[in-house]
Coordinates of C-alpha atoms in Angstrom, one line a residue:
M106 CA 28.1 31.0 -59.5
K107 CA 27.6 32.8 -56.2
G108 CA 24.1 31.5 -56.1
G109 CA 25.4 27.9 -56.4
L110 CA 27.9 28.3 -53.6
L111 CA 25.3 29.9 -51.4
G112 CA 22.9 27.0 -52.0
E113 CA 25.7 24.5 -51.2
K114 CA 26.4 26.2 -47.9
V115 CA 22.7 26.2 -47.0
R116 CA 22.4 22.4 -47.7
R117 CA 25.5 21.7 -45.6
F118 CA 24.2 23.9 -42.8
S119 CA 20.8 22.1 -42.9
K120 CA 22.5 18.7 -42.8
S121 CA 24.6 19.8 -39.8
R122 CA 21.5 21.1 -38.0
M123 CA 19.7 17.8 -38.7
K124 CA 22.6 15.7 -37.4
L125 CA 22.7 17.9 -34.3
W126 CA 19.0 17.5 -33.7
M127 CA 19.2 13.7 -34.2
L128 CA 22.1 13.5 -31.7
R129 CA 20.2 15.5 -29.1
A130 CA 17.1 13.3 -29.6
T131 CA 19.0 10.1 -29.3
T132 CA 20.8 11.4 -26.2
S133 CA 17.5 12.3 -24.5
V134 CA 16.1 8.9 -25.2
L135 CA 19.1 7.2 -23.8
L136 CA 19.1 9.4 -20.7
W137 CA 15.4 8.8 -20.1
T138 CA 15.9 5.0 -20.5
C139 CA 18.7 5.1 -17.9
V140 CA 16.5 7.0 -15.4
V141 CA 13.7 4.6 -15.8
Q142 CA 16.1 1.7 -15.3
L143 CA 17.7 3.3 -12.2
V144 CA 14.3 4.0 -10.6
T145 CA 13.3 0.3 -11.2
L146 CA 16.6 -0.9 -9.7
G147 CA 16.1 1.5 -6.8
E148 CA 12.6 0.0 -6.1
N149 CA 14.0 -3.6 -6.2
W150 CA 17.4 -3.3 -4.7
G151 CA 17.6 0.1 -3.1
P152 CA 18.1 0.7 0.6
R153 CA 15.4 -0.3 2.9
V154 CA 14.6 3.2 4.0
L155 CA 13.4 4.0 0.4
K156 CA 11.1 1.0 0.3
G157 CA 9.6 1.4 3.8
W158 CA 6.2 3.0 4.2
P159 CA 6.5 6.6 5.5
S160 CA 6.4 6.7 9.3
C161 CA 4.8 9.2 11.5
F162 CA 6.9 12.1 12.4
S163 CA 10.1 11.3 14.3
S164 CA 9.8 11.2 18.1
E165 CA 13.6 11.9 18.3
S166 CA 13.2 15.5 17.3
V167 CA 12.1 17.4 20.4
D168 CA 12.9 20.9 19.2
G169 CA 11.5 21.0 15.7
S170 CA 15.0 20.7 14.3
S171 CA 15.9 19.0 11.0
Q172 CA 15.8 15.5 12.7
G173 CA 12.0 15.7 12.7
M174 CA 9.6 16.2 9.9
N175 CA 10.5 19.8 9.5
L176 CA 13.2 18.9 7.0
K177 CA 11.7 17.6 3.7
L178 CA 13.9 15.0 2.3
P179 CA 12.4 13.8 -1.1
S180 CA 14.5 10.7 -1.2
I181 CA 13.1 9.4 2.1
R182 CA 9.6 10.9 2.5
D183 CA 8.8 10.7 -1.2
P184 CA 10.2 7.4 -2.6
P185 CA 9.8 6.6 -6.3
L186 CA 6.2 6.1 -7.3
P187 CA 5.1 2.5 -7.6
V188 CA 4.4 1.2 -11.1
K189 CA 0.8 1.5 -12.0
R190 CA -1.2 -1.7 -11.8
V191 CA -2.8 -2.6 -15.1
Y192 CA -6.1 -4.4 -15.0
K193 CA -9.4 -4.6 -16.7
N194 CA -11.6 -2.1 -15.0
N195 CA -15.0 -3.6 -13.9
G196 CA -16.6 -0.3 -13.1
Y197 CA -16.6 2.6 -10.6
L198 CA -17.1 2.5 -6.8
M199 CA -18.3 5.6 -5.0
V200 CA -18.4 5.7 -1.2
S201 CA -19.9 8.0 1.3
C202 CA -18.3 7.5 4.7
N203 CA -20.2 8.0 8.0
G204 CA -19.1 8.8 11.5
G205 CA -16.1 10.6 13.0
L206 CA -12.6 10.8 11.8
N207 CA -11.3 7.4 12.9
Q208 CA -14.5 5.6 12.0
M209 CA -14.1 7.0 8.5
R210 CA -10.4 6.3 8.4
A211 CA -10.9 2.6 9.0
A212 CA -13.7 2.5 6.5
I213 CA -11.5 4.1 3.8
C214 CA -8.9 1.4 4.4
D215 CA -11.7 -1.3 3.9
M216 CA -13.0 0.4 0.7
V217 CA -9.6 0.5 -0.9
A218 CA -9.1 -3.2 -0.2
I219 CA -12.5 -4.0 -1.6
A220 CA -11.9 -2.0 -4.7
R221 CA -8.6 -3.8 -5.2
Q222 CA -10.2 -7.2 -4.9
L223 CA -13.1 -6.3 -7.4
N224 CA -10.8 -4.7 -10.0
V225 CA -12.8 -1.5 -10.0
T226 CA -11.8 2.3 -9.9
L227 CA -12.4 4.0 -6.6
I228 CA -13.5 7.5 -6.5
V229 CA -12.0 9.6 -3.7
P230 CA -14.2 8.9 -0.7
E231 CA -16.8 11.5 0.4
L232 CA -16.6 12.3 4.1
D233 CA -19.5 12.6 6.5
K234 CA -20.7 16.2 6.8
T235 CA -24.1 15.4 8.4
S236 CA -23.1 13.6 11.6
F237 CA -23.3 15.2 15.1
W238 CA -20.1 17.2 14.5
A239 CA -21.2 18.6 11.1
D240 CA -17.7 19.1 9.9
P241 CA -17.7 20.6 6.4
S242 CA -14.1 19.2 5.6
D243 CA -13.5 17.3 2.4
F244 CA -11.0 14.5 2.0
K245 CA -8.3 16.9 0.8
D246 CA -8.8 19.1 3.9
I247 CA -7.7 16.3 6.2
F248 CA -5.6 13.8 4.2
D249 CA -2.8 14.3 1.6
L250 CA -4.8 13.6 -1.5
D251 CA -1.9 13.3 -3.9
N252 CA -0.2 10.8 -1.6
F253 CA -3.3 8.7 -1.3
I254 CA -3.8 8.4 -5.0
T255 CA -0.2 7.9 -6.1
S256 CA 1.0 5.7 -3.3
M257 CA -1.7 3.1 -4.0
R258 CA -1.4 3.2 -7.8
D259 CA 0.2 -0.2 -7.9
E260 CA -2.9 -1.7 -6.2
V261 CA -5.9 0.2 -7.3
R262 CA -6.8 3.1 -9.6
I263 CA -8.2 6.1 -7.6
L264 CA -9.7 9.1 -9.2
R265 CA -10.7 12.5 -7.7
E266 CA -14.0 12.3 -9.6
L267 CA -15.9 10.3 -12.1
P268 CA -14.8 10.6 -15.8
T269 CA -17.0 12.9 -17.9
R270 CA -19.1 10.1 -19.5
M271 CA -19.6 8.4 -16.1
K272 CA -20.5 11.8 -14.5
K273 CA -23.3 12.1 -17.1
R274 CA -24.6 8.7 -16.1
A275 CA -24.5 9.8 -12.4
E276 CA -26.3 13.1 -13.3
K277 CA -29.1 11.0 -14.8
K278 CA -29.3 8.9 -11.6
M279 CA -28.0 5.8 -13.4
V280 CA -26.1 4.8 -10.2
Y281 CA -27.0 1.9 -7.9
S282 CA -26.8 3.1 -4.3
M283 CA -27.0 0.9 -1.2
A284 CA -25.6 0.1 2.2
P285 CA -23.5 -3.1 2.2
V286 CA -24.1 -5.7 4.9
S287 CA -22.0 -5.1 8.0
W288 CA -19.1 -7.4 8.9
S289 CA -19.1 -9.2 5.5
D290 CA -16.2 -11.1 4.1
I291 CA -14.7 -10.6 0.7
S292 CA -16.9 -13.2 -1.0
Y293 CA -20.0 -11.1 -0.3
Y294 CA -18.4 -8.3 -2.3
Q295 CA -17.3 -10.6 -5.1
H296 CA -20.7 -12.4 -5.4
Q297 CA -23.2 -9.6 -4.5
I298 CA -21.5 -6.2 -5.2
L299 CA -19.4 -7.0 -8.2
P300 CA -22.3 -8.1 -10.4
L301 CA -24.1 -4.8 -9.5
I302 CA -21.0 -2.8 -10.6
Q303 CA -20.8 -4.7 -13.8
K304 CA -24.5 -4.1 -14.5
Y305 CA -24.8 -0.5 -13.5
K306 CA -21.1 0.6 -14.1
I307 CA -21.3 2.8 -11.0
V308 CA -22.2 1.6 -7.5
H309 CA -22.5 4.0 -4.6
L310 CA -22.0 2.5 -1.0
N311 CA -23.7 5.0 1.2
R312 CA -22.5 3.6 4.5
T313 CA -19.0 2.3 5.1
D314 CA -18.5 1.7 8.8
S315 CA -17.6 -1.9 9.8
R316 CA -18.5 -3.3 6.4
L317 CA -15.6 -5.7 6.2
T318 CA -15.0 -8.5 8.7
N319 CA -12.1 -8.6 11.1
N320 CA -10.9 -12.1 10.5
G321 CA -10.8 -14.9 8.0
L322 CA -9.6 -12.7 5.1
P323 CA -6.6 -13.5 2.8
I324 CA -3.4 -12.2 4.2
E325 CA -2.9 -9.8 1.2
I326 CA -6.2 -8.1 2.0
Q327 CA -5.1 -7.6 5.7
K328 CA -1.7 -6.2 4.7
L329 CA -3.3 -3.9 2.1
R330 CA -5.6 -2.5 4.9
C331 CA -2.5 -1.7 6.9
R332 CA -0.7 -0.2 4.0
V333 CA -3.5 2.2 3.4
N334 CA -3.9 3.0 7.1
F335 CA -0.2 3.5 7.9
S336 CA 1.1 4.9 4.6
A337 CA -1.5 6.2 2.2
L338 CA -3.7 8.0 4.7
R339 CA -1.2 10.7 5.6
F340 CA -2.6 13.9 7.0
T341 CA -2.1 17.2 5.1
P342 CA 1.2 19.0 5.6
E343 CA -0.6 21.7 7.6
I344 CA -2.0 19.2 10.1
E345 CA 1.3 17.3 10.3
N346 CA 3.3 20.5 10.8
L347 CA 1.1 21.7 13.6
G348 CA 1.0 18.2 15.2
R349 CA 4.8 18.2 15.2
R350 CA 4.8 21.6 16.8
I351 CA 2.6 20.4 19.6
V352 CA 4.8 17.4 20.2
S353 CA 7.9 19.6 20.2
L354 CA 6.4 21.9 22.9
L355 CA 5.5 18.9 25.0
R356 CA 8.9 17.3 24.6
K357 CA 10.6 20.4 25.8
S358 CA 9.2 19.8 29.3
G359 CA 9.9 16.1 29.3
P360 CA 7.8 12.9 28.8
F361 CA 4.0 13.2 28.4
L362 CA 0.9 11.1 28.6
V363 CA -2.0 11.5 26.3
L364 CA -5.4 11.0 28.0
H365 CA -8.2 10.4 25.6
L366 CA -10.9 11.6 28.0
R367 CA -14.2 10.8 26.4
Y368 CA -16.3 13.0 28.6
E369 CA -17.8 15.3 26.0
M370 CA -21.5 16.2 25.9
D371 CA -22.4 14.1 22.9
M372 CA -20.6 11.0 24.3
L373 CA -22.6 11.3 27.5
A374 CA -25.9 12.0 25.8
F375 CA -25.4 9.1 23.4
S376 CA -24.3 6.5 26.1
G377 CA -26.8 7.7 28.7
C378 CA -23.9 7.8 31.3
N379 CA -24.4 10.7 33.7
Q380 CA -22.4 9.9 36.8
G381 CA -21.5 13.0 38.7
C382 CA -23.8 15.2 36.7
N383 CA -26.3 17.5 38.5
E384 CA -30.1 17.3 37.8
E385 CA -30.1 20.0 35.3
E386 CA -27.3 18.4 33.3
V387 CA -29.0 15.0 33.3
K388 CA -32.1 16.7 31.8
E389 CA -30.0 18.4 29.2
L390 CA -28.2 15.1 28.2
T391 CA -31.5 13.3 28.0
S392 CA -33.1 16.0 25.8
M393 CA -30.1 15.8 23.5
R394 CA -30.4 12.0 23.2
Y395 CA -34.1 12.3 22.2
A396 CA -33.2 15.0 19.7
Y397 CA -31.2 12.6 17.5
P398 CA -33.6 10.0 16.0
W399 CA -30.7 7.8 14.7
W400 CA -29.6 7.4 18.3
K401 CA -31.8 4.4 18.9
E402 CA -31.4 3.7 22.6
K403 CA -33.5 6.3 24.5
V404 CA -34.3 4.9 28.0
I405 CA -31.0 4.1 29.7
N406 CA -30.2 3.1 33.3
S407 CA -26.9 4.9 33.8
D408 CA -25.9 3.0 37.0
L409 CA -26.5 -0.3 35.4
K410 CA -24.6 0.6 32.3
R411 CA -21.7 1.8 34.4
R412 CA -21.5 -1.5 36.4
D413 CA -21.3 -3.3 33.1
G414 CA -18.3 -1.3 32.1
L415 CA -20.1 0.4 29.3
C416 CA -19.6 4.0 30.4
P417 CA -16.5 6.2 29.8
L418 CA -14.7 6.9 33.1
T419 CA -15.5 10.2 34.7
P420 CA -12.7 12.7 35.3
E421 CA -12.8 11.8 39.0
E422 CA -12.6 8.0 38.3
T423 CA -9.7 8.7 35.8
A424 CA -7.7 10.6 38.4
L425 CA -8.1 7.7 40.9
T426 CA -7.1 5.2 38.2
L427 CA -4.0 7.0 37.1
R428 CA -2.9 7.5 40.7
A429 CA -3.5 3.8 41.4
L430 CA -1.4 2.8 38.4
G431 CA 1.5 4.8 39.8
I432 CA 1.6 7.5 37.1
D433 CA 4.0 10.3 38.2
K434 CA 1.9 13.2 39.3
T435 CA 4.5 15.6 37.7
I436 CA 4.0 14.1 34.2
Q437 CA 2.4 16.3 31.6
I438 CA -1.1 15.0 30.7
Y439 CA -2.3 16.1 27.3
I440 CA -6.1 15.9 27.1
A441 CA -7.1 14.6 23.6
A442 CA -10.8 15.4 23.5
G443 CA -13.4 18.0 22.8
G444 CA -14.9 20.2 25.5
I445 CA -15.2 18.3 28.8
Y446 CA -18.8 18.4 30.0
G447 CA -19.1 20.4 33.2
G448 CA -15.9 22.3 32.4
P449 CA -13.4 23.2 35.2
R450 CA -15.8 21.9 37.9
R451 CA -15.5 18.4 36.6
L452 CA -11.8 18.6 35.8
K453 CA -10.9 19.9 39.3
G454 CA -10.2 16.5 40.8
L455 CA -8.0 15.5 37.9
A456 CA -6.2 18.8 37.9
D457 CA -5.5 18.6 41.6
A458 CA -4.0 15.1 41.2
F459 CA -2.1 15.9 38.1
P460 CA -1.4 19.7 37.9
K461 CA 0.3 19.6 34.5
L462 CA -2.9 19.2 32.5
V463 CA -2.6 20.7 29.0
R464 CA -4.6 20.9 25.7
K465 CA -3.7 22.1 22.3
E466 CA -5.7 25.2 23.0
T467 CA -3.4 26.0 26.0
L468 CA -0.2 25.1 24.2
L469 CA -0.8 27.0 21.0
D470 CA -1.7 30.6 20.2
A471 CA -5.3 31.1 19.0
S472 CA -3.9 32.3 15.7
E473 CA -2.2 28.9 15.2
L474 CA -5.6 27.0 15.5
K475 CA -7.9 29.4 13.8
Y476 CA -7.8 27.5 10.5
F477 CA -8.8 24.3 12.3
Q478 CA -11.5 25.7 14.5
N479 CA -15.0 24.5 13.8
H480 CA -13.5 21.5 11.9
S481 CA -13.8 18.7 14.4
S482 CA -12.1 16.1 12.2
Q483 CA -9.1 18.4 11.6
M484 CA -8.8 19.0 15.4
A485 CA -9.1 15.2 16.0
A486 CA -6.4 14.7 13.5
L487 CA -4.1 16.9 15.5
D488 CA -4.9 14.8 18.7
Y489 CA -4.3 11.6 16.7
L490 CA -0.8 12.7 15.8
V491 CA 0.1 13.7 19.4
S492 CA -1.4 10.5 20.6
L493 CA 0.9 8.4 18.4
E494 CA 4.0 10.2 19.7
S495 CA 3.1 10.1 23.4
D496 CA 5.1 8.1 26.0
I497 CA 1.8 6.6 27.3
F498 CA -1.6 6.6 25.7
V499 CA -4.7 6.1 28.0
P500 CA -8.2 6.1 26.5
T501 CA -11.1 6.2 29.0
Y502 CA -13.5 4.6 26.5
D503 CA -13.0 2.1 23.7
G504 CA -14.3 4.1 20.9
N505 CA -13.0 4.4 17.4
M506 CA -10.1 6.7 18.2
A507 CA -9.0 4.6 21.1
K508 CA -9.0 1.5 18.9
V509 CA -7.3 2.9 15.8
V510 CA -4.6 4.7 17.8
E511 CA -4.0 1.5 19.8
G512 CA -3.4 -0.4 16.6
H513 CA -1.2 2.3 15.1
R514 CA 1.0 2.4 18.3
R515 CA 1.3 -1.4 18.1
Y516 CA 2.5 -1.0 14.5
L517 CA 5.1 1.6 15.6
G518 CA 6.7 -0.9 18.1
F519 CA 4.1 -1.7 20.8
K520 CA 4.3 1.8 22.4
K521 CA 2.7 1.8 25.8
T522 CA -1.1 1.9 25.6
I523 CA -3.0 1.3 28.8
Q524 CA -6.3 -0.5 28.0
L525 CA -8.5 0.1 31.0
N526 CA -10.7 -2.6 32.3
R527 CA -13.6 -0.3 33.1
R528 CA -16.0 -3.0 34.4
L529 CA -13.4 -4.1 37.1
L530 CA -12.2 -0.5 37.8
V531 CA -15.6 0.8 38.8
Q532 CA -16.1 -2.1 41.2
L533 CA -12.7 -1.4 42.8
I534 CA -13.4 2.3 42.8
D535 CA -16.7 1.8 44.7
L536 CA -15.1 -0.6 47.1
Y537 CA -12.4 2.0 47.8
A538 CA -14.9 4.8 48.1
N539 CA -17.0 3.0 50.7
G540 CA -13.9 2.1 52.8
S541 CA -13.9 -1.6 52.0
L542 CA -10.5 -1.4 50.4
S543 CA -7.4 0.5 51.6
W544 CA -5.5 2.6 49.2
H545 CA -2.7 0.1 49.1
D546 CA -5.0 -2.8 48.3
F547 CA -6.9 -0.7 45.8
S548 CA -3.7 0.4 44.0
S549 CA -2.3 -3.2 44.0
A550 CA -5.5 -4.6 42.6
V551 CA -5.6 -2.0 39.8
K552 CA -1.9 -2.6 38.9
E553 CA -2.4 -6.3 38.8
A554 CA -5.5 -6.1 36.6
H555 CA -3.6 -4.0 34.0
A556 CA -0.2 -5.7 34.0
D557 CA -1.0 -7.4 30.7
R558 CA -3.1 -4.5 29.3
M559 CA -0.3 -2.2 28.2
G560 CA -0.4 -2.7 24.4
N561 CA 1.9 -5.6 24.5
P562 CA 1.8 -8.3 21.7
K563 CA -1.1 -10.6 21.8
K564 CA -3.3 -12.6 19.5
R565 CA -6.4 -10.9 18.2
L566 CA -9.5 -12.5 19.7
V567 CA -11.7 -14.3 17.2
I568 CA -15.3 -15.1 18.1
R569 CA -17.1 -17.0 15.3
D570 CA -20.4 -15.4 14.1
R571 CA -20.0 -12.6 16.7
P572 CA -17.8 -10.1 14.9
K573 CA -19.0 -7.1 17.1
E574 CA -17.6 -8.9 20.2
E575 CA -14.3 -10.0 18.9
D576 CA -11.1 -7.9 18.8
Y577 CA -11.2 -5.1 16.2
F578 CA -8.8 -5.6 13.3
Y579 CA -7.5 -1.9 13.5
A580 CA -6.9 -2.2 17.2
N581 CA -4.5 -5.2 16.7
P582 CA -3.5 -5.6 13.1
E583 CA -1.1 -8.5 13.9
E584 CA -0.8 -9.6 10.2
C585 CA 1.2 -6.4 9.7
L586 CA 3.8 -7.0 12.4
P587 CA 7.5 -7.8 11.6
P588 CA 8.1 -11.5 11.0
S589 CA 10.0 -11.8 14.3
M590 CA 7.0 -10.5 16.2
N591 CA 4.7 -12.9 14.3
I592 CA 6.9 -15.8 15.5
Q593 CA 6.6 -14.4 19.1
L594 CA 2.8 -14.3 18.8
G595 CA 2.7 -17.8 17.3
S596 CA 4.7 -19.2 20.3
E597 CA 2.1 -17.8 22.7
Q598 CA -0.8 -19.8 21.2

């Protein structure tokens, strides 16, 4: 009798536990369904700030307070992940970037757009470690890798490395490697590259600079390039935090100008520009140029190249130009560059005209920079962030950083970027130097020549069949401007 009662109690207890378990399971399913629905509604109907691409750090915070990037707000900085795009994978695209940080940055944007159009899986790009700068940094050392992968998942599948079975094919050299044709439109990739991917399963593009044309592309490709550049390619938290600290230190002393002074040794050796250099320095620069076989131009007439506007301005020419433009001599000038060739001797004229010259090395303690030293791309990333936040940006040469920063500043609201007309400037400087122009006339001519070269809205110049000479997409990504600005641009045509 007691055994029967005990068995009945056990059965009742088991039934109760089963009901409780089913209730919990059902509740969990319902709660999870609600969460998914809320996320979907948030993506479609949520406030604009949740749907916008993450911006650069706020310029409103001048003291590192919670108004800037120091306060991590998941609801703003980390919006809900986009829904994964489902598509039939045509194969795998591996890419090895070449060049410096900003050359690689633009190339990565192009490669994501190409992968999207070809419906292939992109493997996280390999960065250049063999260029002049010999930076050993990997992608994850410079860019926020998780953000890059997850923020683009509604457009293209990106993997950190090849899947195991594909990795075995790669180990057996069953990969087709090539350098795509420069300045190609998307049809080249669809008709020439896609069949190779379908045949070999893995294609490795071993050069990526300037491989996609500036113009004539579908609007969705242009907008995707912008999305990668301005949203997916976010620097690592360590780089962003230190960049914010530099800006905070500068802001404490008022407005500041970033001068991208391209007067480093490698730039002068490569370009053959040696104005102001002594005989020993000219020999050193020439020897360096001959030491790098991939620098094809060896015999260079420096004076002729300068007259054609193809040399970076010297520190002395830069000082004259900034004075002529009416730049306040008390403004802070942050030099975004590597070591200036000739050191303090060549910077003396600029420092005399603008005493508040600073660099990241003078603003920060050595301990704050020690993890970035000997990593040129990481140091360039810091300069990039400070350049975006400056009141004025002035590049002395139209290299990759000058162009990409100019375009990013346009995207951020057409922040003042002075695009120097070097060919005209050197003519005016020479006339002033030999006494043919008074200071008043010299200054007036310089101001007039640059009145419409301040980063203001303009149409991107298109030159059919001459892509190298037309305006670079990343310097003026006009397809990514707000609709009202596009209307303004349209009315100027």
